[in-house]
CSV table of C-alpha atoms in Angstrom, one decimal:
chain,number,residue,atom,x,y,z
A,9,MET,CA,-30.6,-67.2,-20.9
A,10,ARG,CA,-28.4,-66.7,-17.8
A,11,GLN,CA,-26.5,-63.9,-19.6
A,12,LEU,CA,-29.7,-62.2,-20.4
A,13,PHE,CA,-30.9,-62.5,-16.8
A,14,ASN,CA,-27.7,-61.1,-15.5
A,15,SER,CA,-28.0,-58.1,-17.9
A,16,CYS,CA,-31.5,-57.4,-16.6
A,17,LEU,CA,-30.3,-57.7,-13.0
A,18,PHE,CA,-27.3,-55.3,-13.7
A,19,PHE,CA,-29.7,-52.8,-15.3
A,20,PHE,CA,-32.0,-52.7,-12.2
A,21,LEU,CA,-29.0,-52.3,-9.9
A,22,ASN,CA,-27.9,-49.2,-11.8
A,23,VAL,CA,-31.4,-47.8,-11.8
A,24,CYS,CA,-31.7,-48.4,-8.1
A,25,GLU,CA,-28.3,-46.8,-7.4
A,26,THR,CA,-29.3,-43.8,-9.6
A,27,LEU,CA,-32.6,-43.3,-7.9
A,28,THR,CA,-31.3,-44.2,-4.4
A,29,ILE,CA,-34.0,-46.9,-4.2
A,30,VAL,CA,-33.5,-49.5,-1.5
A,31,MET,CA,-35.0,-52.9,-2.4
A,32,SER,CA,-34.9,-56.3,-0.8
A,33,ALA,CA,-33.2,-59.2,-2.5
A,34,GLU,CA,-36.5,-60.8,-3.3
A,35,ASP,CA,-37.9,-57.6,-4.9
A,36,LEU,CA,-34.7,-57.1,-6.9
A,37,PHE,CA,-34.7,-60.7,-8.3
A,38,GLY,CA,-38.4,-60.3,-9.0
A,39,CYS,CA,-37.9,-57.1,-11.0
A,40,ALA,CA,-35.1,-58.8,-12.9
A,41,PHE,CA,-37.4,-61.8,-13.8
A,42,PHE,CA,-40.1,-59.3,-14.8
A,43,SER,CA,-37.6,-57.5,-17.1
A,44,LEU,CA,-36.5,-60.8,-18.6
A,45,PHE,CA,-40.0,-62.0,-19.5
A,46,PHE,CA,-41.0,-58.5,-20.7
A,47,PHE,CA,-38.0,-58.5,-23.1
A,48,LEU,CA,-38.8,-62.0,-24.4
A,49,ASP,CA,-42.4,-61.1,-24.9
A,50,ASN,CA,-41.8,-57.9,-26.7
A,51,LYS,CA,-38.7,-58.6,-28.7
A,52,LEU,CA,-38.5,-62.3,-29.4
A,53,LYS,CA,-42.2,-63.1,-29.7
A,54,ILE,CA,-43.3,-60.9,-32.6
A,55,MET,CA,-45.3,-63.7,-34.1
A,56,GLU,CA,-47.3,-64.3,-30.9
A,57,GLN,CA,-48.2,-60.6,-30.7
A,58,VAL,CA,-49.5,-60.6,-34.2
A,59,ALA,CA,-51.4,-63.9,-33.6
A,60,LYS,CA,-53.1,-62.4,-30.5
A,61,ARG,CA,-54.1,-59.3,-32.4
A,62,LEU,CA,-55.6,-61.4,-35.2
A,63,GLY,CA,-57.3,-63.7,-32.8
A,64,LEU,CA,-55.4,-66.8,-34.0
A,65,SER,CA,-53.4,-67.7,-30.8
A,66,SER,CA,-55.8,-70.5,-29.7
A,67,LYS,CA,-56.1,-71.9,-33.2
A,68,LEU,CA,-52.3,-72.0,-33.6
A,69,GLU,CA,-52.0,-74.0,-30.4
A,70,GLN,CA,-54.8,-76.4,-31.4
A,71,VAL,CA,-53.1,-77.3,-34.8
A,72,GLY,CA,-49.7,-77.5,-33.2
A,73,LEU,CA,-48.1,-74.5,-35.0
A,74,ASP,CA,-46.0,-73.3,-32.1
A,75,SER,CA,-42.9,-71.7,-33.8
A,76,PRO,CA,-42.1,-69.4,-36.7
A,77,ASN,CA,-40.6,-72.5,-38.5
A,78,ASP,CA,-43.9,-74.3,-38.3
A,79,ILE,CA,-45.6,-71.3,-40.0
A,80,LEU,CA,-43.0,-70.7,-42.8
A,81,ILE,CA,-43.0,-74.3,-44.0
A,82,LYS,CA,-46.7,-74.1,-44.8
A,83,THR,CA,-48.3,-72.6,-47.8
A,84,VAL,CA,-50.9,-69.8,-47.7
A,85,GLY,CA,-53.6,-72.2,-48.7
A,86,GLU,CA,-52.7,-74.8,-46.1
A,87,LEU,CA,-52.8,-72.2,-43.3
A,88,GLN,CA,-56.1,-70.8,-44.5
A,89,LYS,CA,-57.6,-74.2,-44.2
A,90,LEU,CA,-56.0,-74.9,-40.8
A,91,LEU,CA,-56.8,-71.5,-39.2
A,92,ASN,CA,-60.0,-70.8,-41.1
A,93,THR,CA,-59.0,-67.2,-41.9
A,94,ASN,CA,-58.5,-64.9,-44.8
A,95,GLU,CA,-55.3,-64.5,-47.0
A,96,ALA,CA,-54.4,-61.1,-45.6
A,97,ALA,CA,-54.2,-62.4,-42.1
A,98,ILE,CA,-52.0,-65.3,-43.2
A,99,LEU,CA,-49.7,-63.0,-45.1
A,100,GLU,CA,-49.3,-60.8,-42.0
A,101,LEU,CA,-48.6,-63.9,-39.9
A,102,PHE,CA,-46.0,-64.9,-42.5
A,103,GLN,CA,-44.3,-61.6,-42.2
A,104,ALA,CA,-44.2,-61.7,-38.4
A,105,ALA,CA,-42.7,-65.2,-38.4
A,106,ALA,CA,-40.0,-64.1,-41.0
A,107,MET,CA,-39.1,-61.0,-38.9
A,108,GLU,CA,-38.7,-63.1,-35.8
A,109,LEU,CA,-36.5,-65.7,-37.5
A,110,TYR,CA,-34.6,-63.3,-39.8
A,111,PRO,CA,-34.1,-59.8,-38.3
A,112,TRP,CA,-33.8,-57.1,-40.9
A,113,LYS,CA,-30.6,-55.6,-39.3
A,114,THR,CA,-28.9,-59.0,-39.4
A,115,LYS,CA,-29.8,-59.5,-43.1
A,116,ARG,CA,-28.6,-56.0,-44.0
A,117,GLN,CA,-25.3,-56.6,-42.2
A,118,SER,CA,-24.9,-59.9,-43.9
A,119,ILE,CA,-25.4,-58.3,-47.4
A,120,LYS,CA,-23.0,-55.6,-46.4
A,121,ASN,CA,-20.3,-58.1,-45.4
A,122,THR,CA,-20.8,-60.0,-48.7
A,123,ASN,CA,-20.4,-57.0,-50.8
A,124,SER,CA,-17.3,-55.8,-49.0
A,125,ALA,CA,-15.5,-59.2,-48.9
A,126,GLU,CA,-11.8,-59.2,-48.8
A,127,THR,CA,-10.0,-60.9,-51.7
A,128,VAL,CA,-6.7,-62.6,-52.6
A,129,PRO,CA,-5.5,-61.4,-56.0
A,130,VAL,CA,-4.0,-63.5,-58.8
A,131,ASP,CA,-1.5,-60.9,-59.8
A,132,ASN,CA,-3.0,-60.0,-63.1
A,133,GLU,CA,-4.8,-56.7,-63.5
A,134,VAL,CA,-7.4,-57.9,-66.1
A,135,ILE,CA,-8.3,-61.1,-64.3
A,136,ASP,CA,-8.4,-59.4,-60.9
A,137,ARG,CA,-10.8,-56.8,-62.3
A,138,ILE,CA,-13.0,-59.5,-63.7
A,139,LEU,CA,-13.0,-61.3,-60.3
A,140,GLY,CA,-13.8,-58.1,-58.4
A,141,GLY,CA,-10.3,-57.9,-56.8
A,142,GLY,CA,-9.5,-61.6,-56.7
A,143,PHE,CA,-10.7,-64.8,-54.9
A,144,PRO,CA,-13.0,-63.8,-52.0
A,145,LEU,CA,-12.1,-64.8,-48.4
A,146,GLY,CA,-14.6,-66.6,-46.3
A,147,SER,CA,-16.4,-68.5,-49.1
A,148,VAL,CA,-16.1,-71.4,-51.5
A,149,THR,CA,-15.1,-70.7,-55.1
A,150,GLU,CA,-15.3,-73.4,-57.7
A,151,VAL,CA,-13.1,-73.5,-60.8
A,152,VAL,CA,-14.5,-75.7,-63.5
A,153,GLY,CA,-13.4,-76.6,-67.0
A,154,GLU,CA,-12.2,-79.4,-69.2
A,155,SER,CA,-8.6,-80.6,-69.4
A,156,SER,CA,-5.9,-78.2,-70.6
A,157,SER,CA,-8.1,-75.1,-69.9
A,158,GLY,CA,-5.8,-73.7,-67.2
A,159,LYS,CA,-7.5,-74.7,-63.9
A,160,THR,CA,-4.3,-76.0,-62.1
A,161,GLN,CA,-2.2,-73.2,-63.6
A,162,LEU,CA,-4.6,-70.5,-62.2
A,163,CYS,CA,-4.6,-72.1,-58.7
A,164,LEU,CA,-0.9,-72.5,-58.5
A,165,GLN,CA,-0.6,-68.9,-59.4
A,166,LEU,CA,-3.1,-68.0,-56.7
A,167,CYS,CA,-1.0,-69.8,-54.1
A,168,LEU,CA,2.1,-67.8,-55.0
A,169,SER,CA,0.3,-64.5,-55.4
A,170,ALA,CA,-1.1,-64.8,-51.9
A,171,GLN,CA,2.5,-64.5,-50.6
A,172,LYS,CA,3.2,-61.3,-52.4
A,173,PRO,CA,4.5,-58.5,-50.0
A,174,ASN,CA,2.4,-55.6,-49.0
A,175,ILE,CA,-1.1,-57.1,-49.8
A,176,PRO,CA,-3.6,-56.9,-46.9
A,177,CYS,CA,-5.0,-60.4,-47.4
A,178,GLY,CA,-1.8,-62.3,-48.1
A,179,GLY,CA,-0.4,-65.4,-46.4
A,180,GLY,CA,0.3,-69.1,-46.9
A,181,ALA,CA,-1.6,-71.7,-48.9
A,182,VAL,CA,-2.7,-75.3,-48.8
A,183,TYR,CA,-2.7,-77.4,-52.0
A,184,ILE,CA,-4.7,-80.7,-51.7
A,185,HIS,CA,-4.3,-82.7,-54.9
A,186,SER,CA,-5.7,-86.0,-56.1
A,187,GLU,CA,-5.1,-85.7,-59.9
A,188,GLY,CA,-1.8,-87.6,-60.0
A,189,GLN,CA,1.4,-86.0,-58.8
A,190,LEU,CA,1.8,-82.4,-57.8
A,191,PRO,CA,3.0,-80.4,-60.9
A,192,THR,CA,6.4,-79.5,-59.3
A,193,VAL,CA,8.1,-78.5,-62.6
A,194,ARG,CA,5.4,-75.9,-63.3
A,195,LEU,CA,5.5,-74.8,-59.7
A,196,ASP,CA,9.2,-74.3,-59.8
A,197,GLN,CA,8.9,-72.2,-63.0
A,198,LEU,CA,6.2,-70.0,-61.5
A,199,ALA,CA,8.1,-69.6,-58.2
A,200,HIS,CA,11.2,-68.5,-59.9
A,201,ALA,CA,9.2,-66.0,-62.0
A,202,TYR,CA,7.6,-64.6,-58.8
A,203,GLY,CA,10.9,-64.6,-57.0
A,204,GLN,CA,12.5,-62.4,-59.7
A,205,LYS,CA,9.5,-60.1,-59.9
A,206,TYR,CA,9.1,-59.4,-56.2
A,207,ASN,CA,12.7,-60.1,-55.0
A,208,MET,CA,11.6,-63.2,-53.0
A,209,ASP,CA,13.3,-66.6,-52.4
A,210,PRO,CA,11.6,-69.2,-54.7
A,211,ASN,CA,12.3,-72.0,-52.2
A,212,THR,CA,10.6,-70.0,-49.5
A,213,LEU,CA,7.6,-69.4,-51.8
A,214,LYS,CA,7.3,-73.2,-52.4
A,215,ARG,CA,7.8,-74.1,-48.7
A,216,THR,CA,4.9,-71.8,-47.7
A,217,ILE,CA,2.5,-74.0,-49.7
A,218,HIS,CA,1.4,-77.0,-47.6
A,219,THR,CA,0.7,-79.9,-49.9
A,220,MET,CA,-1.3,-83.1,-49.3
A,221,HIS,CA,-2.0,-86.0,-51.7
A,222,ILE,CA,-5.4,-87.6,-51.7
A,223,LYS,CA,-5.5,-91.3,-52.7
A,224,ASP,CA,-9.2,-92.2,-52.4
A,225,ARG,CA,-12.6,-91.0,-51.4
A,226,GLU,CA,-12.3,-92.0,-47.7
A,227,MET,CA,-9.0,-90.2,-47.4
A,228,GLN,CA,-10.5,-87.0,-49.0
A,229,TYR,CA,-13.4,-87.0,-46.5
A,230,ARG,CA,-11.0,-87.5,-43.5
A,231,VAL,CA,-8.5,-84.8,-44.7
A,232,LEU,CA,-11.2,-82.2,-45.6
A,233,CYS,CA,-13.4,-82.7,-42.6
A,234,TYR,CA,-10.9,-83.4,-39.8
A,235,GLN,CA,-7.2,-82.7,-40.7
A,236,LEU,CA,-7.7,-79.5,-42.6
A,237,PRO,CA,-9.4,-77.6,-39.7
A,238,VAL,CA,-6.5,-78.6,-37.4
A,239,LEU,CA,-3.9,-77.4,-39.9
A,240,LEU,CA,-5.7,-74.0,-40.3
A,241,ALA,CA,-5.9,-73.7,-36.5
A,242,ARG,CA,-2.2,-74.2,-36.2
A,243,HIS,CA,-1.2,-72.0,-39.1
A,244,LYS,CA,-3.2,-68.8,-38.8
A,245,ASN,CA,-1.4,-67.1,-41.7
A,246,ILE,CA,-2.9,-69.4,-44.3
A,247,ARG,CA,-5.3,-67.6,-46.6
A,248,VAL,CA,-5.8,-70.0,-49.6
A,249,VAL,CA,-6.9,-73.6,-49.7
A,250,VAL,CA,-7.0,-75.3,-53.1
A,251,ILE,CA,-8.6,-78.7,-53.7
A,252,ASP,CA,-7.5,-80.2,-57.0
A,253,SER,CA,-9.9,-81.8,-57.7
A,254,ILE,CA,-13.0,-82.5,-55.6
A,255,SER,CA,-14.4,-84.9,-58.1
A,256,ALA,CA,-11.4,-87.1,-58.8
A,257,PRO,CA,-11.9,-89.5,-55.8
A,258,TYR,CA,-15.5,-90.2,-57.0
A,259,ARG,CA,-14.4,-91.1,-60.5
A,260,GLY,CA,-15.1,-94.8,-61.2
A,261,ASP,CA,-17.5,-95.2,-58.3
A,262,ASN,CA,-19.5,-98.4,-58.5
A,263,ILE,CA,-23.0,-97.2,-58.0
A,264,VAL,CA,-25.1,-100.3,-57.7
A,265,ASN,CA,-28.4,-99.0,-56.3
A,266,ASN,CA,-30.2,-95.9,-55.0
A,267,ASN,CA,-28.8,-96.4,-51.5
A,268,ASP,CA,-25.2,-96.0,-52.9
A,269,ARG,CA,-26.3,-93.0,-54.9
A,270,PHE,CA,-27.9,-91.4,-51.8
A,271,GLU,CA,-24.9,-92.1,-49.7
A,272,ARG,CA,-22.6,-90.4,-52.2
A,273,ILE,CA,-24.9,-87.3,-52.4
A,274,ASN,CA,-25.1,-87.1,-48.6
A,275,GLU,CA,-21.3,-87.3,-48.4
A,276,ILE,CA,-20.8,-84.6,-51.1
A,277,CYS,CA,-23.3,-82.3,-49.3
A,278,ASP,CA,-21.6,-82.8,-46.0
A,279,ILE,CA,-18.2,-82.0,-47.4
A,280,GLY,CA,-19.6,-78.8,-49.1
A,281,SER,CA,-21.2,-77.7,-45.8
A,282,ARG,CA,-18.0,-78.3,-43.9
A,283,LEU,CA,-15.9,-76.4,-46.5
A,284,LYS,CA,-18.2,-73.4,-46.2
A,285,ARG,CA,-17.9,-73.4,-42.5
A,286,ILE,CA,-14.1,-73.8,-42.7
A,287,ALA,CA,-13.9,-70.8,-45.1
A,288,TYR,CA,-16.0,-68.6,-42.9
A,289,GLU,CA,-14.5,-69.5,-39.5
A,290,ASN,CA,-10.9,-69.2,-40.7
A,291,ASN,CA,-11.4,-66.4,-43.2
A,292,VAL,CA,-9.7,-68.3,-46.0
A,293,ALA,CA,-10.4,-68.5,-49.7
A,294,VAL,CA,-11.4,-72.2,-50.4
A,295,VAL,CA,-10.9,-72.8,-54.1
A,296,VAL,CA,-12.2,-76.1,-55.4
A,297,ILE,CA,-11.3,-77.5,-58.9
A,298,ASN,CA,-14.0,-79.5,-60.6
A,299,GLN,CA,-14.2,-81.5,-63.8
A,300,VAL,CA,-16.8,-81.4,-66.5
A,301,SER,CA,-18.7,-84.0,-68.4
A,302,ASP,CA,-19.8,-84.0,-72.0
A,303,THR,CA,-23.2,-82.9,-73.2
A,304,VAL,CA,-25.0,-84.7,-76.0
A,305,VAL,CA,-25.5,-82.3,-78.9
A,306,THR,CA,-27.0,-82.5,-82.4
A,307,SER,CA,-25.5,-84.2,-85.4
A,308,THR,CA,-22.8,-81.6,-85.8
A,309,THR,CA,-19.5,-83.6,-85.6
A,310,SER,CA,-16.1,-82.5,-84.3
A,311,SER,CA,-14.6,-83.0,-87.8
A,312,ASP,CA,-17.1,-80.5,-89.3
A,313,ILE,CA,-16.3,-78.0,-86.6
A,314,ILE,CA,-12.5,-78.4,-87.1
A,315,LYS,CA,-12.9,-78.0,-90.8
A,316,ASN,CA,-14.9,-74.8,-90.5
A,317,LEU,CA,-12.6,-73.3,-87.9
A,318,SER,CA,-9.6,-73.9,-90.1
A,319,ASN,CA,-11.5,-72.1,-92.9
A,320,ASN,CA,-12.6,-69.3,-90.6
A,321,ARG,CA,-16.2,-70.4,-91.1
A,322,ASN,CA,-18.9,-71.1,-88.6
A,323,ASP,CA,-21.6,-72.7,-90.7
A,324,HIS,CA,-21.9,-75.6,-88.2
A,325,GLY,CA,-22.2,-73.5,-85.1
A,326,PRO,CA,-23.5,-74.6,-81.7
A,327,PRO,CA,-27.2,-75.3,-81.3
A,328,ASP,CA,-29.0,-72.2,-79.9
A,329,GLU,CA,-30.4,-74.1,-77.0
A,330,LEU,CA,-27.0,-75.0,-75.7
A,331,LEU,CA,-25.6,-71.5,-75.8
A,332,ALA,CA,-28.8,-69.8,-74.6
A,333,SER,CA,-27.6,-69.5,-71.0
A,334,TRP,CA,-24.3,-67.8,-72.1
A,335,MET,CA,-25.7,-65.2,-74.5
A,336,ASP,CA,-25.8,-62.4,-71.9
A,337,PHE,CA,-22.0,-62.6,-71.4
A,338,ASN,CA,-19.6,-59.7,-72.2
A,339,LEU,CA,-16.3,-61.3,-73.2
A,340,GLU,CA,-13.5,-58.8,-73.0
A,341,GLY,CA,-10.4,-58.9,-75.1
A,342,PHE,CA,-10.0,-58.5,-78.8
A,343,ASP,CA,-13.0,-57.3,-80.9
A,344,LYS,CA,-13.4,-60.7,-82.5
A,345,SER,CA,-14.0,-63.0,-79.4
A,346,PRO,CA,-17.2,-64.9,-80.3
A,347,LEU,CA,-18.6,-67.3,-77.7
A,348,SER,CA,-18.9,-69.9,-80.5
A,349,VAL,CA,-15.2,-70.4,-80.3
A,350,PHE,CA,-15.6,-71.9,-76.8
A,351,TRP,CA,-18.9,-73.5,-77.2
A,352,THR,CA,-17.7,-77.1,-76.7
A,353,SER,CA,-16.3,-76.1,-73.3
A,354,LEU,CA,-19.2,-73.9,-72.2
A,355,THR,CA,-21.8,-76.5,-72.9
A,356,LYS,CA,-20.2,-79.2,-70.8
A,357,LYS,CA,-21.6,-79.7,-67.3
A,358,PRO,CA,-19.7,-79.7,-64.0
A,359,VAL,CA,-19.7,-83.1,-62.4
A,360,LEU,CA,-21.1,-84.0,-59.0
A,361,GLY,CA,-24.4,-82.4,-60.0
A,362,LYS,CA,-26.6,-79.8,-58.3
A,363,SER,CA,-26.2,-81.3,-54.8
A,364,TRP,CA,-22.6,-80.0,-54.9
A,365,ALA,CA,-23.4,-76.8,-56.7
A,366,THR,CA,-25.4,-75.5,-53.7
A,367,SER,CA,-22.2,-75.5,-51.7
A,368,VAL,CA,-20.5,-73.1,-54.1
A,369,THR,CA,-20.6,-69.3,-53.7
A,370,THR,CA,-18.8,-68.4,-56.9
A,371,ARG,CA,-18.2,-70.5,-60.0
A,372,ILE,CA,-15.4,-69.6,-62.4
A,373,ARG,CA,-15.4,-71.5,-65.7
A,374,LEU,CA,-12.3,-71.8,-67.8
A,375,ALA,CA,-13.0,-72.7,-71.5
A,376,ARG,CA,-10.8,-73.5,-74.5
A,377,SER,CA,-11.3,-73.9,-78.2
A,378,ILE,CA,-10.9,-77.2,-79.9
A,379,MET,CA,-7.3,-78.3,-79.9
A,380,THR,CA,-6.0,-79.0,-83.4
A,381,ASP,CA,-2.7,-78.8,-85.3
A,382,MET,CA,-4.3,-76.3,-87.7
A,383,THR,CA,-5.5,-73.6,-85.3
A,384,ARG,CA,-4.1,-71.9,-82.2
A,385,THR,CA,-5.8,-72.9,-79.0
A,386,ARG,CA,-7.7,-70.0,-77.4
A,387,ARG,CA,-8.7,-69.8,-73.8
A,388,ALA,CA,-11.2,-67.8,-71.8
A,389,LEU,CA,-12.2,-67.2,-68.1
A,390,PHE,CA,-15.9,-66.7,-67.3
A,391,ILE,CA,-17.7,-65.7,-64.1
A,392,GLU,CA,-20.6,-68.2,-64.3
A,393,PHE,CA,-22.2,-67.0,-61.1
A,394,SER,CA,-21.2,-64.8,-58.1
A,395,PRO,CA,-22.9,-62.7,-55.4
A,396,SER,CA,-20.6,-59.8,-55.9
A,397,VAL,CA,-19.6,-59.5,-59.6
A,398,PRO,CA,-21.5,-59.6,-62.9
A,399,ARG,CA,-21.5,-62.4,-65.4
A,400,HIS,CA,-18.7,-61.6,-67.7
A,401,GLY,CA,-15.2,-62.8,-68.7
A,402,CYS,CA,-12.1,-62.3,-70.7
A,403,GLU,CA,-9.7,-64.2,-73.0
A,404,ILE,CA,-6.6,-65.5,-71.2
A,405,VAL,CA,-3.2,-66.7,-72.3
A,406,ILE,CA,-0.8,-69.0,-70.4
A,407,ASP,CA,2.9,-68.4,-70.6
A,408,ASP,CA,6.1,-68.8,-68.6
A,409,VAL,CA,5.0,-66.3,-65.9
A,410,GLY,CA,1.5,-67.6,-65.4
A,411,VAL,CA,-2.1,-66.9,-66.5
A,412,ARG,CA,-2.8,-63.5,-67.9
A,413,GLY,CA,-5.8,-61.7,-69.3
A,414,ARG,CA,-5.5,-61.1,-73.0
A,415,VAL,CA,-5.9,-57.4,-74.0
A,416,PRO,CA,-5.9,-55.8,-77.4
């Protein structure tokens, strides 16, 4: 408010100087106050102007609807009863309240920023194309999938790829792990591969990755909510934060009653909200690994599926209702890449539920076929949802140099 008043006062001083008008201090301050209230009335009180024109100002005061928020949380029917007016007037009032709270220019700029988000590539042409350039900065990306699908491999590769020379969004990385020990053997292998490819020191690549080990749920909350923001403030070059995995500390929780359940949900939502703020304020790509849980299916057994896969048959395919949400996918790769190969992975649900899912901007699902001695394990990467890229995916392979998109 003080800044706005000073702006109005400065404006009147310029006008007076231009027009050579001599005014007393009282008149000058009075004009500044008049300008301030005129601005508030005409720019910030759109809903009040519409209410006056519709003759609803006094009724709004009587029922205690003083702000745009009070209007927008009501239904059309509720407002018709409270204000005793027609639907057209209520809809116009709704629009005015929404314009006051959510200016059109701000929304358009927000959409523009989302569509032009910077990304950190994973150093593979096929996967980066599927991801729209890589993992987006300023948002939370979730990588879900069952064990041995390639989640940790992809994130280790991302931490090294962020350090490549001559990329605009490159920098250091943070790797927070709770699933046992850090896979140092695999990290050494990838670091040497990157060092040879880009003429970089493998030890420098590994030292640029800040690692933390999470032991329990309390420690995870403390690290993510308090220690991580301090680390990012001290190391401005960090561009990737990986959490492997967000759900591990909650595994084996003893949920006795609803109070315990609500406390856990509240904590998960709080962590998600803080991670989104951390990603936005520090312009980093926050990548969260999450596990999946089994989904109960029909009487088709694993032995039936394995038998049919070994015989190149699909008589006992997945139930249609389980694959319904995946039928719009375009899976790139070889001509014969049916989704049914990955159905046991695709139909599993990410843990932590919908309360956590609301904190995620982009979800990447890694899937694999059933692992047997008789068939080769196939893997795929899917964009389950994203604000900037379509729902599609590709087959992937994992070798000595990392995760690569499989091409014909």
